[in-house]
């Protein structure tokens, strides 16, 4: 499997020789269950190469494909990536249109392979503002892969965490008004189940590429106790090897969830 992830060719690293994730992972008991990624830096990557922003996004799509496969092969349960925020509509129309077409063709091209690899695809975020065609693509991808038992791959599109939390609060308020639940019954579990990521475990590892040190309204509730991993690498240059390094780094963190470590 690792040979498949890391590939061969002139840029093959020593990792390309590995055939089993357990060769690489130091501690399989400390694997994150849920990894979130802010895939930042497509534009800067393109600029640095004298290329168009579109070329940067295309390269970013290629990276995404490799990282989904790497995460799946490592046995990660959930991978959630930030593809398009509720604020990204402010970008020039030409870039927005390019991105939406790229998502569409990504789904069209990759769906069969992802399905064959047992990936379950979901979209999180608002469903308004998309074209009917794209909505159909999203729905087809979700329905076709719904029974898959491998990695759960969440694509955040037209997503903003504050918006998601507000939508959840409204849903619960409506249920309370309808007498289905009482206000007192609303606890963390019920609230989590009203979010777009209902059923997924909380985020363990939150990765952001390209050097900016912020969360940008991504999975704020779900990342309450996430370990953060920031790298200067632009997203198109982010490799499965660096992803594996982030996982390894995570395994070395001391997670206390507000309590004390075993040593006190
Ligand atoms: C941030 O880079 C990236 C985005 C806003 C879009 C993310 C899209 C991809 C990774 C393309 C592939 C995705 C799918 C689902 C096929 P930026 O444009 O903000 O970069 P910059 O900050 O350097 O300008």
mmCIF file of N, CA and C and ligand atoms in Angstrom, residues 39-44 53 57 60-61 64 83 88 91 95 99 102-103 106 155 235, ligand 1:
data_model
loop_
_atom_site.group_PDB
_atom_site.id
_atom_site.type_symbol
_atom_site.label_atom_id
_atom_site.label_comp_id
_atom_site.label_asym_id
_atom_site.label_seq_id
_atom_site.Cartn_x
_atom_site.Cartn_y
_atom_site.Cartn_z
ATOM 1 N N UNK A 39 -6.377 23.505 3.515
ATOM 2 C CA UNK A 39 -5.465 23.331 2.366
ATOM 3 C C UNK A 39 -5.117 24.710 1.811
ATOM 4 N N UNK A 40 -4.230 25.401 2.480
ATOM 5 C CA UNK A 40 -3.967 26.794 2.101
ATOM 6 C C UNK A 40 -2.686 26.910 1.262
ATOM 7 N N UNK A 41 -2.671 27.917 0.397
ATOM 8 C CA UNK A 41 -1.427 28.252 -0.305
ATOM 9 C C UNK A 41 -1.381 27.930 -1.781
ATOM 10 N N UNK A 42 -2.510 27.549 -2.367
ATOM 11 C CA UNK A 42 -2.488 27.273 -3.807
ATOM 12 C C UNK A 42 -2.049 28.514 -4.594
ATOM 13 N N UNK A 43 -2.580 29.663 -4.163
ATOM 14 C CA UNK A 43 -2.275 30.910 -4.876
ATOM 15 C C UNK A 43 -0.812 31.284 -4.750
ATOM 16 N N UNK A 44 -0.274 31.202 -3.529
ATOM 17 C CA UNK A 44 1.136 31.567 -3.331
ATOM 18 C C UNK A 44 2.067 30.597 -4.048
ATOM 19 N N UNK A 53 -3.325 31.389 -10.731
ATOM 20 C CA UNK A 53 -3.940 30.834 -9.521
ATOM 21 C C UNK A 53 -4.672 29.532 -9.858
ATOM 22 N N UNK A 57 -4.650 25.843 -8.024
ATOM 23 C CA UNK A 57 -5.781 25.044 -7.543
ATOM 24 C C UNK A 57 -5.758 23.642 -8.169
ATOM 25 N N UNK A 60 -3.375 21.736 -6.384
ATOM 26 C CA UNK A 60 -3.950 21.428 -5.072
ATOM 27 C C UNK A 60 -4.890 20.228 -5.131
ATOM 28 N N UNK A 61 -5.612 20.113 -6.221
ATOM 29 C CA UNK A 61 -6.530 18.969 -6.378
ATOM 30 C C UNK A 61 -5.726 17.673 -6.470
ATOM 31 N N UNK A 64 -4.623 16.756 -3.073
ATOM 32 C CA UNK A 64 -5.736 16.242 -2.269
ATOM 33 C C UNK A 64 -5.953 14.754 -2.529
ATOM 34 N N UNK A 83 -12.460 22.948 1.478
ATOM 35 C CA UNK A 83 -12.328 23.191 0.036
ATOM 36 C C UNK A 83 -12.811 24.587 -0.354
ATOM 37 N N UNK A 88 -15.357 32.497 0.757
ATOM 38 C CA UNK A 88 -14.650 32.420 -0.539
ATOM 39 C C UNK A 88 -15.481 32.956 -1.715
ATOM 40 N N UNK A 91 -14.283 36.080 -3.595
ATOM 41 C CA UNK A 91 -13.197 36.089 -4.590
ATOM 42 C C UNK A 91 -13.748 36.455 -5.966
ATOM 43 N N UNK A 95 -12.447 33.156 -10.465
ATOM 44 C CA UNK A 95 -11.781 32.156 -9.608
ATOM 45 C C UNK A 95 -12.822 31.230 -8.953
ATOM 46 N N UNK A 99 -12.969 27.230 -9.404
ATOM 47 C CA UNK A 99 -12.924 26.284 -8.280
ATOM 48 C C UNK A 99 -14.111 25.324 -8.313
ATOM 49 N N UNK A 102 -13.659 22.842 -10.893
ATOM 50 C CA UNK A 102 -12.613 21.899 -10.491
ATOM 51 C C UNK A 102 -13.180 20.842 -9.526
ATOM 52 N N UNK A 103 -14.020 21.294 -8.582
ATOM 53 C CA UNK A 103 -14.634 20.345 -7.648
ATOM 54 C C UNK A 103 -15.498 19.338 -8.433
ATOM 55 N N UNK A 106 -13.327 16.989 -10.305
ATOM 56 C CA UNK A 106 -12.663 16.108 -9.335
ATOM 57 C C UNK A 106 -13.612 14.961 -8.971
ATOM 58 N N UNK A 155 -15.840 16.743 2.566
ATOM 59 C CA UNK A 155 -15.405 17.922 1.822
ATOM 60 C C UNK A 155 -16.231 19.113 2.307
ATOM 61 N N UNK A 235 0.146 24.132 0.045
ATOM 62 C CA UNK A 235 -0.641 22.909 -0.118
ATOM 63 C C UNK A 235 -0.211 22.063 -1.335
HETATM 64 C C1 LIG B 1 -6.584 28.043 -0.399
HETATM 65 O O1 LIG B 1 -5.546 28.519 -1.205
HETATM 66 C C2 LIG B 1 -7.341 27.087 -1.134
HETATM 67 C C3 LIG B 1 -8.637 27.235 -1.492
HETATM 68 C C4 LIG B 1 -9.464 28.412 -1.185
HETATM 69 C C5 LIG B 1 -9.321 26.199 -2.242
HETATM 70 C C6 LIG B 1 -8.952 24.810 -1.883
HETATM 71 C C7 LIG B 1 -9.026 24.048 -3.112
HETATM 72 C C8 LIG B 1 -8.184 23.079 -3.467
HETATM 73 C C9 LIG B 1 -7.138 22.520 -2.608
HETATM 74 C C10 LIG B 1 -8.338 22.545 -4.827
HETATM 75 C C11 LIG B 1 -8.789 21.154 -4.850
HETATM 76 C C12 LIG B 1 -9.989 20.858 -4.083
HETATM 77 C C13 LIG B 1 -10.907 19.978 -4.482
HETATM 78 C C14 LIG B 1 -12.031 19.637 -3.606
HETATM 79 C C15 LIG B 1 -10.838 19.320 -5.794
HETATM 80 P P1 LIG B 1 -5.537 30.054 -1.586
HETATM 81 O O2 LIG B 1 -6.115 30.177 -2.956
HETATM 82 O O3 LIG B 1 -6.233 30.845 -0.538
HETATM 83 O O4 LIG B 1 -4.011 30.322 -1.602
HETATM 84 P P2 LIG B 1 -3.294 31.670 -1.179
HETATM 85 O O5 LIG B 1 -3.683 31.956 0.261
HETATM 86 O O6 LIG B 1 -1.850 31.331 -1.315
HETATM 87 O O7 LIG B 1 -3.754 32.718 -2.137
#
